[in-house]
Amino acid sequence: PYGLDKLYGEHLGSLWDSLYSQQIVALRYFNVFGPRQDPTSPYSGVISIFVNRLLEKKAPTIFGDGEQTRDFVFVKDVVDANVSAMFAPYRGFRAFNVGAGCQTSLNQLLNQLQELAGTSMTPVYEKAREGDIRHSVADISRIQQELGYAPSRTLGEGLRLLLDSVR
């Protein structure tokens, strides 16, 4: 239902353009993270949950084997994509993926976070959640070509900024 609702929104944008010749843009955000993300929110991403657990000195939980991958994008890059899309000189409907364009496994993510946080905890592995996507990575070639978008922070730099903000 979540993905279908997003696709429906894009179809409405395309329809609106065809009926009224409007400039319409849809931005498809991948796994956004950054300072001030609430780890207790039901919409919170895995990064803020992992950070919260590590700082509480509690083992993080990984559903599945941890080799599932995600494309993590720093919040400043999402802001840059929004501003670029807002002022882009194009006509018609456009849909753009907003991500870093690279994939990271949850095991790699946790290792990198632990290295930055100076912790060493063995995660608790639980049964994979039904319906979870195994691999997800944004193809950002269109937004790069049409809007000049380029991620400004590596995952490590973004994680460091996030950790600094919560300490």
Tab-separated table of C-alpha atoms in Angstrom:
chain	number	residue	atom	x	y	z
A	1	PRO	CA	0.000	0.000	0.000
A	2	TYR	CA	2.821	2.451	0.811
A	3	GLY	CA	4.561	2.064	-2.548
A	4	LEU	CA	1.275	1.977	-4.443
A	5	ASP	CA	0.226	5.271	-2.844
A	6	LYS	CA	3.487	6.883	-4.001
A	7	LEU	CA	3.002	5.554	-7.543
A	8	TYR	CA	-0.568	6.873	-7.527
A	9	GLY	CA	0.765	10.324	-6.602
A	10	GLU	CA	3.132	10.225	-9.564
A	11	HIS	CA	0.291	9.242	-11.885
A	12	LEU	CA	-1.735	12.182	-10.574
A	13	GLY	CA	1.221	14.494	-11.228
A	14	SER	CA	1.499	13.230	-14.779
A	15	LEU	CA	-2.255	13.607	-15.303
A	16	TRP	CA	-2.216	17.147	-13.880
A	17	ASP	CA	0.582	18.027	-16.311
A	18	SER	CA	-1.280	16.580	-19.304
A	19	LEU	CA	-4.476	18.442	-18.379
A	20	TYR	CA	-3.052	21.800	-17.293
A	21	SER	CA	0.511	21.927	-18.727
A	22	GLN	CA	2.021	22.393	-15.299
A	23	GLN	CA	5.568	21.794	-14.088
A	24	ILE	CA	5.216	18.879	-11.676
A	25	VAL	CA	8.018	17.042	-9.915
A	26	ALA	CA	8.002	13.914	-7.756
A	27	LEU	CA	11.001	13.189	-5.569
A	28	ARG	CA	11.519	9.593	-4.483
A	29	TYR	CA	13.466	9.707	-1.226
A	30	PHE	CA	15.477	6.683	-0.249
A	31	ASN	CA	16.666	6.145	3.372
A	32	VAL	CA	17.072	9.685	4.703
A	33	PHE	CA	19.113	10.240	7.860
A	34	GLY	CA	20.623	13.096	9.787
A	35	PRO	CA	20.602	15.125	12.985
A	36	ARG	CA	17.380	15.525	14.995
A	37	GLN	CA	15.798	12.339	13.664
A	38	ASP	CA	13.613	10.850	16.402
A	39	PRO	CA	14.647	7.220	17.095
A	40	THR	CA	11.347	6.535	18.903
A	41	SER	CA	9.136	7.475	15.954
A	42	PRO	CA	7.408	4.578	14.175
A	43	TYR	CA	8.740	6.147	10.944
A	44	SER	CA	12.300	6.305	12.191
A	45	GLY	CA	14.991	4.825	10.015
A	46	VAL	CA	17.398	2.067	10.964
A	47	ILE	CA	20.293	4.501	11.429
A	48	SER	CA	18.653	6.510	14.205
A	49	ILE	CA	17.482	3.299	15.871
A	50	PHE	CA	21.003	1.814	15.740
A	51	VAL	CA	22.551	5.042	17.073
A	52	ASN	CA	20.068	5.190	19.928
A	53	ARG	CA	20.739	1.557	20.892
A	54	LEU	CA	24.530	1.975	20.723
A	55	LEU	CA	24.511	5.106	22.865
A	56	GLU	CA	22.291	3.318	25.412
A	57	LYS	CA	24.848	0.466	25.364
A	58	LYS	CA	22.191	-1.980	24.174
A	59	ALA	CA	22.645	-4.481	21.366
A	60	PRO	CA	20.857	-3.427	18.185
A	61	THR	CA	18.397	-5.783	16.530
A	62	ILE	CA	18.802	-6.771	12.890
A	63	PHE	CA	15.890	-8.497	11.200
A	64	GLY	CA	17.275	-11.140	8.856
A	65	ASP	CA	20.949	-11.837	8.215
A	66	GLY	CA	21.995	-8.178	7.925
A	67	GLU	CA	23.088	-8.540	4.311
A	68	GLN	CA	20.044	-6.687	3.007
A	69	THR	CA	21.135	-3.374	1.499
A	70	ARG	CA	19.798	0.159	1.524
A	71	ASP	CA	20.741	3.465	-0.038
A	72	PHE	CA	21.292	5.946	2.809
A	73	VAL	CA	21.116	9.635	1.917
A	74	PHE	CA	22.086	12.511	4.199
A	75	VAL	CA	19.305	15.017	4.944
A	76	LYS	CA	21.286	17.967	3.509
A	77	ASP	CA	21.389	16.174	0.159
A	78	VAL	CA	17.607	15.770	0.269
A	79	VAL	CA	17.255	19.501	0.933
A	80	ASP	CA	19.583	20.262	-2.001
A	81	ALA	CA	17.506	18.002	-4.273
A	82	ASN	CA	14.307	19.788	-3.221
A	83	VAL	CA	15.763	23.232	-3.889
A	84	SER	CA	17.177	22.132	-7.258
A	85	ALA	CA	13.819	20.648	-8.294
A	86	MET	CA	11.977	23.778	-7.192
A	87	PHE	CA	14.017	26.074	-9.421
A	88	ALA	CA	14.717	23.750	-12.357
A	89	PRO	CA	13.890	25.194	-15.793
A	90	TYR	CA	11.918	22.335	-17.315
A	91	ARG	CA	8.345	21.755	-18.379
A	92	GLY	CA	6.064	18.868	-17.661
A	93	PHE	CA	6.141	16.014	-15.178
A	94	ARG	CA	9.428	14.635	-13.843
A	95	ALA	CA	10.171	11.953	-11.232
A	96	PHE	CA	13.610	11.769	-9.634
A	97	ASN	CA	15.225	9.309	-7.249
A	98	VAL	CA	16.944	11.057	-4.340
A	99	GLY	CA	19.629	8.892	-2.784
A	100	ALA	CA	23.362	8.465	-2.584
A	101	GLY	CA	23.441	6.001	-5.468
A	102	CYS	CA	25.252	3.307	-3.502
A	103	GLN	CA	24.125	0.450	-1.320
A	104	THR	CA	25.238	-0.511	2.164
A	105	SER	CA	24.318	-3.678	4.033
A	106	LEU	CA	22.923	-3.368	7.548
A	107	ASN	CA	25.949	-5.295	8.839
A	108	GLN	CA	28.293	-2.789	7.144
A	109	LEU	CA	26.246	0.094	8.527
A	110	LEU	CA	26.401	-1.243	12.073
A	111	ASN	CA	30.150	-1.873	11.827
A	112	GLN	CA	30.748	1.667	10.603
A	113	LEU	CA	28.557	3.147	13.343
A	114	GLN	CA	30.303	1.124	16.030
A	115	GLU	CA	33.713	2.230	14.777
A	116	LEU	CA	32.645	5.889	14.880
A	117	ALA	CA	30.941	5.511	18.273
A	118	GLY	CA	33.769	3.513	19.810
A	119	THR	CA	31.525	0.604	20.732
A	120	SER	CA	31.601	-3.108	20.053
A	121	MET	CA	28.346	-4.970	20.470
A	122	THR	CA	27.087	-8.113	18.827
A	123	PRO	CA	23.697	-7.458	17.250
A	124	VAL	CA	20.663	-9.586	17.971
A	125	TYR	CA	19.533	-11.248	14.759
A	126	GLU	CA	15.834	-11.978	14.488
A	127	LYS	CA	13.670	-13.481	11.786
A	128	ALA	CA	13.460	-11.358	8.630
A	129	ARG	CA	10.325	-9.256	8.422
A	130	GLU	CA	7.832	-10.412	5.838
A	131	GLY	CA	7.653	-8.092	2.846
A	132	ASP	CA	11.013	-6.376	3.448
A	133	ILE	CA	12.902	-5.571	0.270
A	134	ARG	CA	16.235	-7.409	0.097
A	135	HIS	CA	18.220	-4.819	-1.884
A	136	SER	CA	17.471	-1.180	-2.548
A	137	VAL	CA	19.646	1.394	-4.303
A	138	ALA	CA	18.705	4.615	-6.081
A	139	ASP	CA	19.533	5.142	-9.727
A	140	ILE	CA	20.377	8.848	-9.474
A	141	SER	CA	21.559	9.306	-13.067
A	142	ARG	CA	18.468	11.278	-14.143
A	143	ILE	CA	18.602	13.763	-11.257
A	144	GLN	CA	22.331	14.163	-11.785
A	145	GLN	CA	21.907	14.882	-15.502
A	146	GLU	CA	18.808	17.073	-15.348
A	147	LEU	CA	19.279	18.911	-12.038
A	148	GLY	CA	23.026	18.658	-11.433
A	149	TYR	CA	22.389	16.810	-8.157
A	150	ALA	CA	25.365	15.230	-6.440
A	151	PRO	CA	25.452	13.853	-2.892
A	152	SER	CA	27.638	16.133	-0.763
A	153	ARG	CA	28.403	13.760	2.100
A	154	THR	CA	29.617	10.194	2.219
A	155	LEU	CA	27.803	7.816	4.512
A	156	GLY	CA	30.689	7.990	6.987
A	157	GLU	CA	30.672	11.798	7.062
A	158	GLY	CA	26.919	11.878	7.587
A	159	LEU	CA	27.099	9.287	10.360
A	160	ARG	CA	29.810	11.296	12.098
A	161	LEU	CA	27.654	14.441	11.966
A	162	LEU	CA	24.667	12.519	13.285
A	163	LEU	CA	26.659	11.029	16.174
A	164	ASP	CA	28.131	14.433	17.040
A	165	SER	CA	24.620	15.921	17.196
A	166	VAL	CA	23.275	13.302	19.637
A	167	ARG	CA	26.232	13.130	21.976
